[in-house]
PDB file of N, CA and C in Angstrom:
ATOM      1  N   UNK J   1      14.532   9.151  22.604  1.00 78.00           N
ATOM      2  CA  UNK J   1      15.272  10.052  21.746  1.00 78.00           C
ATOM      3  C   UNK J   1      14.551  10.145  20.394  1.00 78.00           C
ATOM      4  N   UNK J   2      14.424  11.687  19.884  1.00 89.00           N
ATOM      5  CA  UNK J   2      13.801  11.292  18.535  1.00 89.00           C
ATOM      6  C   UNK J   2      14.698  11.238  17.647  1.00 89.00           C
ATOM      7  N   UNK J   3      13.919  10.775  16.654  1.00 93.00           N
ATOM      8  CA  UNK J   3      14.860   9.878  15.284  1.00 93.00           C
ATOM      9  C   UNK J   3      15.863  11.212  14.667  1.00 93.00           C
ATOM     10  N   UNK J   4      16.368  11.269  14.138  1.00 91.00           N
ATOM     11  CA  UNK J   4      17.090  12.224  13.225  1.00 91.00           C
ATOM     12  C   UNK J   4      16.931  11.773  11.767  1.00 91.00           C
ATOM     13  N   UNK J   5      17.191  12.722  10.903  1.00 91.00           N
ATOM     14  CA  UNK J   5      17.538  12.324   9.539  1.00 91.00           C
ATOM     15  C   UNK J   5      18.838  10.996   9.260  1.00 91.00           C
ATOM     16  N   UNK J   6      18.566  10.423   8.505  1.00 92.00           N
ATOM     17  CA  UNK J   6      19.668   9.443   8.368  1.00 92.00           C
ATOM     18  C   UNK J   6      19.764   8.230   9.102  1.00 92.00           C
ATOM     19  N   UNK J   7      18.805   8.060  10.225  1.00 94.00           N
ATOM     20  CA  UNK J   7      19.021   7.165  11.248  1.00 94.00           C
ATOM     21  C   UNK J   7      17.963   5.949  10.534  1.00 94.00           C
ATOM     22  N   UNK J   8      18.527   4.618  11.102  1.00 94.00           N
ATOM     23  CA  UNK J   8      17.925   3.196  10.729  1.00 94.00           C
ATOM     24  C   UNK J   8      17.477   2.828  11.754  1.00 94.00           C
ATOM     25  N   UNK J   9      15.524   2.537  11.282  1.00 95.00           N
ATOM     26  CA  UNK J   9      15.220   2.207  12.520  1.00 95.00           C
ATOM     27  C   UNK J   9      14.773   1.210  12.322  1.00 95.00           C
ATOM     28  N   UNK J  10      14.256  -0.235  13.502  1.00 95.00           N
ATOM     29  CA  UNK J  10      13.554  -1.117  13.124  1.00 95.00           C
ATOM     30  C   UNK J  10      12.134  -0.907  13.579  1.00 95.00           C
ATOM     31  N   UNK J  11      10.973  -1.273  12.464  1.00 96.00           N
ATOM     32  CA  UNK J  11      10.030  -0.849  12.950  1.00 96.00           C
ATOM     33  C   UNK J  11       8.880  -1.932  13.273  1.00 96.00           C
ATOM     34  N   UNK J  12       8.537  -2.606  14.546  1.00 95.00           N
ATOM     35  CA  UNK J  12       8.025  -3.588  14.376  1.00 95.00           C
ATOM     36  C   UNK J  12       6.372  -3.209  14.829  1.00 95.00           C
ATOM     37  N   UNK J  13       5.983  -4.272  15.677  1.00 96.00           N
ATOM     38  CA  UNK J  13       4.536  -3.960  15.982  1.00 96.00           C
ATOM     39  C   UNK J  13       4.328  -3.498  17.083  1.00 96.00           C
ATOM     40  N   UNK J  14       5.596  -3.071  17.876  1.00 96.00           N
ATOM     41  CA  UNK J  14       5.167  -2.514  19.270  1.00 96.00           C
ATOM     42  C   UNK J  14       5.482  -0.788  18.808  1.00 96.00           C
ATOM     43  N   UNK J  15       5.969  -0.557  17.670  1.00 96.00           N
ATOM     44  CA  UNK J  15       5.801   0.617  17.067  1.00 96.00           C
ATOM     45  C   UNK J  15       3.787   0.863  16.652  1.00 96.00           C
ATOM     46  N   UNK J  16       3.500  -0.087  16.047  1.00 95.00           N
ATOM     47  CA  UNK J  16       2.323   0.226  15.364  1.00 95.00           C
ATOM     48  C   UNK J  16       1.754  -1.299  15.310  1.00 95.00           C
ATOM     49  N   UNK J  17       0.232  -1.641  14.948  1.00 94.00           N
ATOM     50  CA  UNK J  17      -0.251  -2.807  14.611  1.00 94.00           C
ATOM     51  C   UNK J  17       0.024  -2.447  13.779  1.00 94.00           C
ATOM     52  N   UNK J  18       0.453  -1.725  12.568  1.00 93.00           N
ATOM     53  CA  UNK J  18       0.173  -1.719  10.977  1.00 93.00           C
ATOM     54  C   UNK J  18       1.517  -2.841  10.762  1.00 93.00           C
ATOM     55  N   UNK J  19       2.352  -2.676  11.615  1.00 94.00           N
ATOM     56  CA  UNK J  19       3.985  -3.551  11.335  1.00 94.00           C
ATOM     57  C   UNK J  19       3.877  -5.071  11.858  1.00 94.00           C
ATOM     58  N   UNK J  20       2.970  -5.625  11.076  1.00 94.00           N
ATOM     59  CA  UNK J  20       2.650  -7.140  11.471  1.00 94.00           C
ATOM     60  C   UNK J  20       4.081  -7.977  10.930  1.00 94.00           C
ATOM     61  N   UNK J  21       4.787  -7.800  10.018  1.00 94.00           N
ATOM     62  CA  UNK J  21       6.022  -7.662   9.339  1.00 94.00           C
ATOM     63  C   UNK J  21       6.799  -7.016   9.377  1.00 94.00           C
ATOM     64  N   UNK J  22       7.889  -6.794  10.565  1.00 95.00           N
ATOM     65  CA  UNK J  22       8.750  -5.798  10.680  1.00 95.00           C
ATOM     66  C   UNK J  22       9.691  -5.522   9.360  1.00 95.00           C
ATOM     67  N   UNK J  23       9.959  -3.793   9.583  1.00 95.00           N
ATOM     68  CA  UNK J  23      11.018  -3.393   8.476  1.00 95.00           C
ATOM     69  C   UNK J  23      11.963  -2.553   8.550  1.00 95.00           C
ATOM     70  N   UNK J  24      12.623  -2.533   7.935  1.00 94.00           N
ATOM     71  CA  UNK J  24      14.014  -1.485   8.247  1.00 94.00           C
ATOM     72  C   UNK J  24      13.658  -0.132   7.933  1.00 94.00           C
ATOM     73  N   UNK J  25      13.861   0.890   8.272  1.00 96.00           N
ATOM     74  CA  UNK J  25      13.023   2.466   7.993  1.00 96.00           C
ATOM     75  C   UNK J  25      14.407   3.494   8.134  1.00 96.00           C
ATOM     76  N   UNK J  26      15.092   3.765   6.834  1.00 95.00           N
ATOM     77  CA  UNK J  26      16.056   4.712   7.237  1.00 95.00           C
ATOM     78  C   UNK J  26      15.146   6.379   6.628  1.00 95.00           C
ATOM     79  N   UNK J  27      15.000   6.444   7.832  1.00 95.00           N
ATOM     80  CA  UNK J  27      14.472   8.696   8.218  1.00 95.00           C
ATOM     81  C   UNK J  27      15.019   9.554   7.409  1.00 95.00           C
ATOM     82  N   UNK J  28      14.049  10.208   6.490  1.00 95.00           N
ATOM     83  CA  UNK J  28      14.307  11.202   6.103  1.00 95.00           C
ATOM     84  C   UNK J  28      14.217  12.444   6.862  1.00 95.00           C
ATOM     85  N   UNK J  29      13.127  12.799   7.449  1.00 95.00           N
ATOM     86  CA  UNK J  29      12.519  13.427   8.816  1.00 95.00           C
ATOM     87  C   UNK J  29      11.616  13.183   9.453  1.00 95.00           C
ATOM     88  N   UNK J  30      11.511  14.085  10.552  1.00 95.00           N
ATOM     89  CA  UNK J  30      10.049  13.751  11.282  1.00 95.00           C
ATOM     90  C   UNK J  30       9.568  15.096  11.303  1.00 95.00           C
ATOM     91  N   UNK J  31       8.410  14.464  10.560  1.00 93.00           N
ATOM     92  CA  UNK J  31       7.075  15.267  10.333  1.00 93.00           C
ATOM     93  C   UNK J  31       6.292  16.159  11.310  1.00 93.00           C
ATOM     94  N   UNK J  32       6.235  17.232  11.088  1.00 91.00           N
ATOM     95  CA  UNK J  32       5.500  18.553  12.207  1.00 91.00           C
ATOM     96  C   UNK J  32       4.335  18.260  12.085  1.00 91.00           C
ATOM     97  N   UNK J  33       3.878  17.366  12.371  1.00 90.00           N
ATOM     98  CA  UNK J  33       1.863  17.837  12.114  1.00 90.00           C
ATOM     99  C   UNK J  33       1.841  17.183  14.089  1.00 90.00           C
ATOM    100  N   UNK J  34       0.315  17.501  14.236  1.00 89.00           N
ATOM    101  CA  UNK J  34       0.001  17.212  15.377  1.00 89.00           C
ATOM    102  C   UNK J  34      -0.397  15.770  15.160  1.00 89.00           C
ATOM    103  N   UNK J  35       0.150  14.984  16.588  1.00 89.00           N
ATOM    104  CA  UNK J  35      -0.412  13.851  16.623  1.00 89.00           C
ATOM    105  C   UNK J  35      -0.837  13.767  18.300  1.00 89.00           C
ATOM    106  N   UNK J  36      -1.200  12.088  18.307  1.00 91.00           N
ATOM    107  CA  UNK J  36      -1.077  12.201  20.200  1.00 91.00           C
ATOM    108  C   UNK J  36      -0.136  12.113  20.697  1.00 91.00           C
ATOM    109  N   UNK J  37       0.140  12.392  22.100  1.00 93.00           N
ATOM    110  CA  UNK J  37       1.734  12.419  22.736  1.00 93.00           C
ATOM    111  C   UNK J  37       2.200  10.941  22.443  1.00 93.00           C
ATOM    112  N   UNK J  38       3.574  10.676  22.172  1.00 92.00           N
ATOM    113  CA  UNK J  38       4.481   9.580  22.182  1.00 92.00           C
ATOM    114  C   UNK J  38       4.348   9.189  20.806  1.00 92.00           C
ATOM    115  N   UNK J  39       3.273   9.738  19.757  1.00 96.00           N
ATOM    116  CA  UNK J  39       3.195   9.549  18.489  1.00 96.00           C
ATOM    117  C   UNK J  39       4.144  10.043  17.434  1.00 96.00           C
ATOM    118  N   UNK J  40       4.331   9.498  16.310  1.00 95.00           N
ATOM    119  CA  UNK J  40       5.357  10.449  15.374  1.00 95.00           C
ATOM    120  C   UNK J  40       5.131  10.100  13.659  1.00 95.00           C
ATOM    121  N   UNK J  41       4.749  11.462  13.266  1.00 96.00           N
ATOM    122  CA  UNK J  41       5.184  11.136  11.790  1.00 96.00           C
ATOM    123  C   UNK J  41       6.360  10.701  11.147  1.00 96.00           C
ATOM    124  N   UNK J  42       6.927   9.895  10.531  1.00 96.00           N
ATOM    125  CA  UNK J  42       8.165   9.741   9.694  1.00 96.00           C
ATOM    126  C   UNK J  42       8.194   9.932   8.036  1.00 96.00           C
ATOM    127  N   UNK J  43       8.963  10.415   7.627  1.00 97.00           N
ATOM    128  CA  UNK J  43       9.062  10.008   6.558  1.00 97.00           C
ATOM    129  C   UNK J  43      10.522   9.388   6.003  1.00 97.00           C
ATOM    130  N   UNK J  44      10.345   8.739   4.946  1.00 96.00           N
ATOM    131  CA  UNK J  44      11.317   8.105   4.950  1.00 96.00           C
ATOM    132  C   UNK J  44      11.134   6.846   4.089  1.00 96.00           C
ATOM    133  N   UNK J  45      12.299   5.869   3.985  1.00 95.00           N
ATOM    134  CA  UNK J  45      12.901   4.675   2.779  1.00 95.00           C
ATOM    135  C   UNK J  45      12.428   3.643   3.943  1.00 95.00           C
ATOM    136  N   UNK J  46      12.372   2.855   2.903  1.00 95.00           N
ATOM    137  CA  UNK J  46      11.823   1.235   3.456  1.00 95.00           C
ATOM    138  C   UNK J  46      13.153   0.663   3.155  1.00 95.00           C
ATOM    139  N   UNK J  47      13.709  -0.325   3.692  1.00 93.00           N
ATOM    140  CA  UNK J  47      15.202  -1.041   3.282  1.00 93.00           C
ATOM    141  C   UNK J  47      14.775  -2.245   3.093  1.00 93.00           C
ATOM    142  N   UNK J  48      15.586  -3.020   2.229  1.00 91.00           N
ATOM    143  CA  UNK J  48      15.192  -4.046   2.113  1.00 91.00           C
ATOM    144  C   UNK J  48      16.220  -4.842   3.257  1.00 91.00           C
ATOM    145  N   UNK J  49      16.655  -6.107   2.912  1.00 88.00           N
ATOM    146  CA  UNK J  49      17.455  -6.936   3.705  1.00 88.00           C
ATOM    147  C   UNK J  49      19.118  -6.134   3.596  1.00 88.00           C
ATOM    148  N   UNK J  50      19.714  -6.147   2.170  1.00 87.00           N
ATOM    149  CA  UNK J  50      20.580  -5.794   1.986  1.00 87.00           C
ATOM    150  C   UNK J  50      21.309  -4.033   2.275  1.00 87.00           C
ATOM    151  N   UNK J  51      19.952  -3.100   2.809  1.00 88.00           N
ATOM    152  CA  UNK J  51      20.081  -2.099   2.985  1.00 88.00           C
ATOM    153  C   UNK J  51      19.850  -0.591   2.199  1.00 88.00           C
ATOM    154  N   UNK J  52      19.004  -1.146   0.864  1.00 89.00           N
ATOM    155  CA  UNK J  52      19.000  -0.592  -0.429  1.00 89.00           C
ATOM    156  C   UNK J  52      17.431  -0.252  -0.243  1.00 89.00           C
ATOM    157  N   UNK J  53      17.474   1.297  -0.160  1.00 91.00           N
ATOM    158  CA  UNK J  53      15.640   1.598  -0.733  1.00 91.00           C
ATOM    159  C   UNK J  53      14.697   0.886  -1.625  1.00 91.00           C
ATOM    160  N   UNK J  54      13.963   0.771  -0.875  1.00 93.00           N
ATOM    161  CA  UNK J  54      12.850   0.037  -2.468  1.00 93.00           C
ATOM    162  C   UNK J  54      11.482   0.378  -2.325  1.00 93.00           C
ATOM    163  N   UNK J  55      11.197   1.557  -1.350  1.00 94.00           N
ATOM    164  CA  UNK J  55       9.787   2.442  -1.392  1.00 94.00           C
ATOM    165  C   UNK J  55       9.890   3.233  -0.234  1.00 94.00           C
ATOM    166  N   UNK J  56       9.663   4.490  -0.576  1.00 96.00           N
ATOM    167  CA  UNK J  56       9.708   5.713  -0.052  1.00 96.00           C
ATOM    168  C   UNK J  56       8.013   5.349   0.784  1.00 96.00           C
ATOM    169  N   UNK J  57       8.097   5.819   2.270  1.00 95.00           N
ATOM    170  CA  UNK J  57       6.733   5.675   2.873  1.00 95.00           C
ATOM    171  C   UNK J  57       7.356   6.835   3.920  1.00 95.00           C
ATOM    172  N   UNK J  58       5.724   6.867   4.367  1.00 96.00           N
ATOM    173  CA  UNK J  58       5.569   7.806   5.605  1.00 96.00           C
ATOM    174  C   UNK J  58       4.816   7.325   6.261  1.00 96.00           C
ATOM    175  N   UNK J  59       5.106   7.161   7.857  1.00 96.00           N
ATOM    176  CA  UNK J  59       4.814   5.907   8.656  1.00 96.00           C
ATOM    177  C   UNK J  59       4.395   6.692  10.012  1.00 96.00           C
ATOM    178  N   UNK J  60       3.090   6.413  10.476  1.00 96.00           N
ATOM    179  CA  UNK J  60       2.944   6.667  11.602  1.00 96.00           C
ATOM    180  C   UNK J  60       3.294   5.834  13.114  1.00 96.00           C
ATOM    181  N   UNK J  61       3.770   6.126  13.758  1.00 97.00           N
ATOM    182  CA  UNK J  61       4.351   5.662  15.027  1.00 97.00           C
ATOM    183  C   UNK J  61       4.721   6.152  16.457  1.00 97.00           C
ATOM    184  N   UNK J  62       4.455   4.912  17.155  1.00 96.00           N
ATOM    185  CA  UNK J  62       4.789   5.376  18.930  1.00 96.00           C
ATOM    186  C   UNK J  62       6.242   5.418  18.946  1.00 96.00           C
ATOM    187  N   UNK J  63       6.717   6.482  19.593  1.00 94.00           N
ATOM    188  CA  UNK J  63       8.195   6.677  19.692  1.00 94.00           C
ATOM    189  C   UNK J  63       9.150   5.984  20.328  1.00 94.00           C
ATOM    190  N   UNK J  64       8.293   4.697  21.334  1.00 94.00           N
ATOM    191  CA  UNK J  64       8.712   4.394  22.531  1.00 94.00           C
ATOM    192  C   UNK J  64       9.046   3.104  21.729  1.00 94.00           C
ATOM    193  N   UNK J  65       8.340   2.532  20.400  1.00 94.00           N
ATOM    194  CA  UNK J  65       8.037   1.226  20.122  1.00 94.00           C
ATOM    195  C   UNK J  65       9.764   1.213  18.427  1.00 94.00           C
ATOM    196  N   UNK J  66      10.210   2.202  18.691  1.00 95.00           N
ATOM    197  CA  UNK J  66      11.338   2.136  17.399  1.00 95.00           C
ATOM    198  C   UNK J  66      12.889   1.593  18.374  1.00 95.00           C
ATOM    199  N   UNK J  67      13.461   0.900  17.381  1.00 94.00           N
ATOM    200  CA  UNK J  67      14.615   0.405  17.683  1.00 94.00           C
ATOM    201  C   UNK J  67      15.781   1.112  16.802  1.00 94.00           C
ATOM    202  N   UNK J  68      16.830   1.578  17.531  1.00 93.00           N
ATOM    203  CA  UNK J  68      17.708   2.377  16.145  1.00 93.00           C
ATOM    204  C   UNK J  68      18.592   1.346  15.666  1.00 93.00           C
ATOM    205  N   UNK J  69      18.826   1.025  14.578  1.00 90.00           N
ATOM    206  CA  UNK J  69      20.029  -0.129  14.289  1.00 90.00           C
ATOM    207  C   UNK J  69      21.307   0.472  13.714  1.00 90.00           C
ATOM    208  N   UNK J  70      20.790   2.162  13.389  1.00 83.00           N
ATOM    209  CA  UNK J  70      22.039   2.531  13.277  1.00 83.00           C
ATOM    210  C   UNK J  70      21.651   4.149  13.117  1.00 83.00           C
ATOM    211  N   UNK J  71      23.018   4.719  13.778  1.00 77.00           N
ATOM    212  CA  UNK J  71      22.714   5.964  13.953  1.00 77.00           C
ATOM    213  C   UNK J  71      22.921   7.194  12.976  1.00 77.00           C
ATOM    214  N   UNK J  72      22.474   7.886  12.905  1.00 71.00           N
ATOM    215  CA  UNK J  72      23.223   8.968  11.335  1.00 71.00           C
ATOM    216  C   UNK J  72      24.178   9.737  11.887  1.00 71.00           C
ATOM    217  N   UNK J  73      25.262   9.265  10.701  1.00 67.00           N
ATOM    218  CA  UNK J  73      26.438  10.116  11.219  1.00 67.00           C
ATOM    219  C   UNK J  73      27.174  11.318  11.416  1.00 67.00           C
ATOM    220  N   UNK J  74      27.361  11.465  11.911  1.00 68.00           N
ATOM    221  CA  UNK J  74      27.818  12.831  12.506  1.00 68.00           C
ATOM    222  C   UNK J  74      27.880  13.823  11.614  1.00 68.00           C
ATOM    223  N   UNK J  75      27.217  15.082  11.557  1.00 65.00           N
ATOM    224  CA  UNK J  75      27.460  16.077  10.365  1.00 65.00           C
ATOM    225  C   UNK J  75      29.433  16.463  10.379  1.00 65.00           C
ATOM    226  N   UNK J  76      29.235  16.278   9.150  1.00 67.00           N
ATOM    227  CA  UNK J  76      30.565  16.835   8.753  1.00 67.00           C
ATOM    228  C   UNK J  76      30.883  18.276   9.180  1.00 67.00           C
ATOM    229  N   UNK J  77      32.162  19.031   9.714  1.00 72.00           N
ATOM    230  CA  UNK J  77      32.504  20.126  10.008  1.00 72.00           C
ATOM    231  C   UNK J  77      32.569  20.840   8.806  1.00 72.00           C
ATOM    232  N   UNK J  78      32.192  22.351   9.009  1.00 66.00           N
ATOM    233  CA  UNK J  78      32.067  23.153   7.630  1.00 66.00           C
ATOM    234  C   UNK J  78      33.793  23.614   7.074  1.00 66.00           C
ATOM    235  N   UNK J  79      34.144  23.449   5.906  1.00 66.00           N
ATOM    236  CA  UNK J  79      35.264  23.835   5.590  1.00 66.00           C
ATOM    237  C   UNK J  79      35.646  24.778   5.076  1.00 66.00           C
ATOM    238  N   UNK J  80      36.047  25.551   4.908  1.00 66.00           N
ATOM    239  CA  UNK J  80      35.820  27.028   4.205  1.00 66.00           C
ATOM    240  C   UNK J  80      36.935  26.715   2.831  1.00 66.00           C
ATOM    241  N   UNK J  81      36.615  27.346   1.775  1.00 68.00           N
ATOM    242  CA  UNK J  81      36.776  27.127   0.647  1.00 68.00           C
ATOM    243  C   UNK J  81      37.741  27.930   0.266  1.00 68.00           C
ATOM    244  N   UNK J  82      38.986  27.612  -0.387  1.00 70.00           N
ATOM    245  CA  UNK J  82      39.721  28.717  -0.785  1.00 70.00           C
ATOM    246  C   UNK J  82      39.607  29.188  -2.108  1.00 70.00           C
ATOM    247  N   UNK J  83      39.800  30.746  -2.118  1.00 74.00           N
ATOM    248  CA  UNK J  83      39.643  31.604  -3.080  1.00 74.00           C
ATOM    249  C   UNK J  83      39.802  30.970  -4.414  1.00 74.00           C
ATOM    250  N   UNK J  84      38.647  31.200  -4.902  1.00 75.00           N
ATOM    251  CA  UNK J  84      39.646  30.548  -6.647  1.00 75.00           C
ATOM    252  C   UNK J  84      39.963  31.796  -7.792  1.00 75.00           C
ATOM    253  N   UNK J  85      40.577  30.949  -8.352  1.00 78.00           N
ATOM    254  CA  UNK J  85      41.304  31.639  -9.329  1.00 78.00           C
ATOM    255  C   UNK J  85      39.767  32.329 -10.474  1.00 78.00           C
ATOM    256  N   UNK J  86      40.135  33.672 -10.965  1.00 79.00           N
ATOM    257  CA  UNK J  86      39.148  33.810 -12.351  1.00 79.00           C
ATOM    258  C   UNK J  86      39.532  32.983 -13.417  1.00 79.00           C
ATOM    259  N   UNK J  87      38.151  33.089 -14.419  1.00 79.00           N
ATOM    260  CA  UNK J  87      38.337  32.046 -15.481  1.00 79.00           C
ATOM    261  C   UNK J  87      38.468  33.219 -16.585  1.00 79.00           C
ATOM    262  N   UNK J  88      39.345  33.048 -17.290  1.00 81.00           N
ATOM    263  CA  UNK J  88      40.029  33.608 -18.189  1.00 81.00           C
ATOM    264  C   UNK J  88      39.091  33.305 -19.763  1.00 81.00           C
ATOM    265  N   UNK J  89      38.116  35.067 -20.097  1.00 82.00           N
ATOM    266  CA  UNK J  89      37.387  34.379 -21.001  1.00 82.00           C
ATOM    267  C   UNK J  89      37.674  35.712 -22.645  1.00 82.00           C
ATOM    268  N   UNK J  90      37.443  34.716 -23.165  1.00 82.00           N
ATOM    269  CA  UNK J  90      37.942  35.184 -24.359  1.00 82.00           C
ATOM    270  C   UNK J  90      36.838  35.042 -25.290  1.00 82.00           C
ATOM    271  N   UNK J  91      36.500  36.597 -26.060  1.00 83.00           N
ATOM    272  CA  UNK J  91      35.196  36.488 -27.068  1.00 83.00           C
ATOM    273  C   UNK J  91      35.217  34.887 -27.661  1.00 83.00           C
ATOM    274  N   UNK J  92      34.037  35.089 -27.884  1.00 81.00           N
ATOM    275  CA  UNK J  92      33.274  33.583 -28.667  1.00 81.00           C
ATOM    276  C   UNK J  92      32.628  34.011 -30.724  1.00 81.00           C
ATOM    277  N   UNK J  93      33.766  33.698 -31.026  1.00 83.00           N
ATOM    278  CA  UNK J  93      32.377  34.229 -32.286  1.00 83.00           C
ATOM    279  C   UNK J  93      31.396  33.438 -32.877  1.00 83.00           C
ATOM    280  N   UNK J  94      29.950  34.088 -32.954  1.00 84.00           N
ATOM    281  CA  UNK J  94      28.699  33.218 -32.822  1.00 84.00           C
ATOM    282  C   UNK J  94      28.758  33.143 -34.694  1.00 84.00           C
ATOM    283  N   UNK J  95      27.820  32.116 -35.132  1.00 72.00           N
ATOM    284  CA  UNK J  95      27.141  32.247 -36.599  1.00 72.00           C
ATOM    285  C   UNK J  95      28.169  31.623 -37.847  1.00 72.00           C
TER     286      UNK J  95
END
């Protein structure tokens, strides 16, 4: 499955040799450029332990080698907005 925006992935070394130190990777997107099949651009936040960004990267990876630890949640349904009222405006005198 590919990643979505929002999703937490773990990214270790069967993702990439570069992940000799696995890390938490919550997706901003995945990147359109060409790679080889099963490959993927990401971009996206590095997490620390506690779950808090602490460097924006873009990470190359096998698709087969990501773990999701958590999924992004469900888009919200669109709500339609009710009419508002006009704002009632009254000259300003300048100077």
């Amino acid at each position: 499955m590919l990643p979505r925006s929002g999703d937490v992935l773990h990214v270790t070394r069967a993702a990439s040799v570069q992940f000799l130190r696995p890390i938490m990777f919550r997706v901003i997107r995945v990147l359109d450029l060409p790679t080889y099949d099963g490959w993927l651009w990401l971009d996206g936040y590095e997490l620390n332990a506690a779950g808090d960004a602490v460097n924006r990267r873009s990470i190359f990876v096998q698709q087969e080698g990501l773990r999701h630890l958590q999924a992004a949640p469900a888009p919200r349904p669109h709500t339609v907005r009710t009419a508002r009222r006009p704002v009632a405006r009254t000259p300003v005198r300048v100077g």
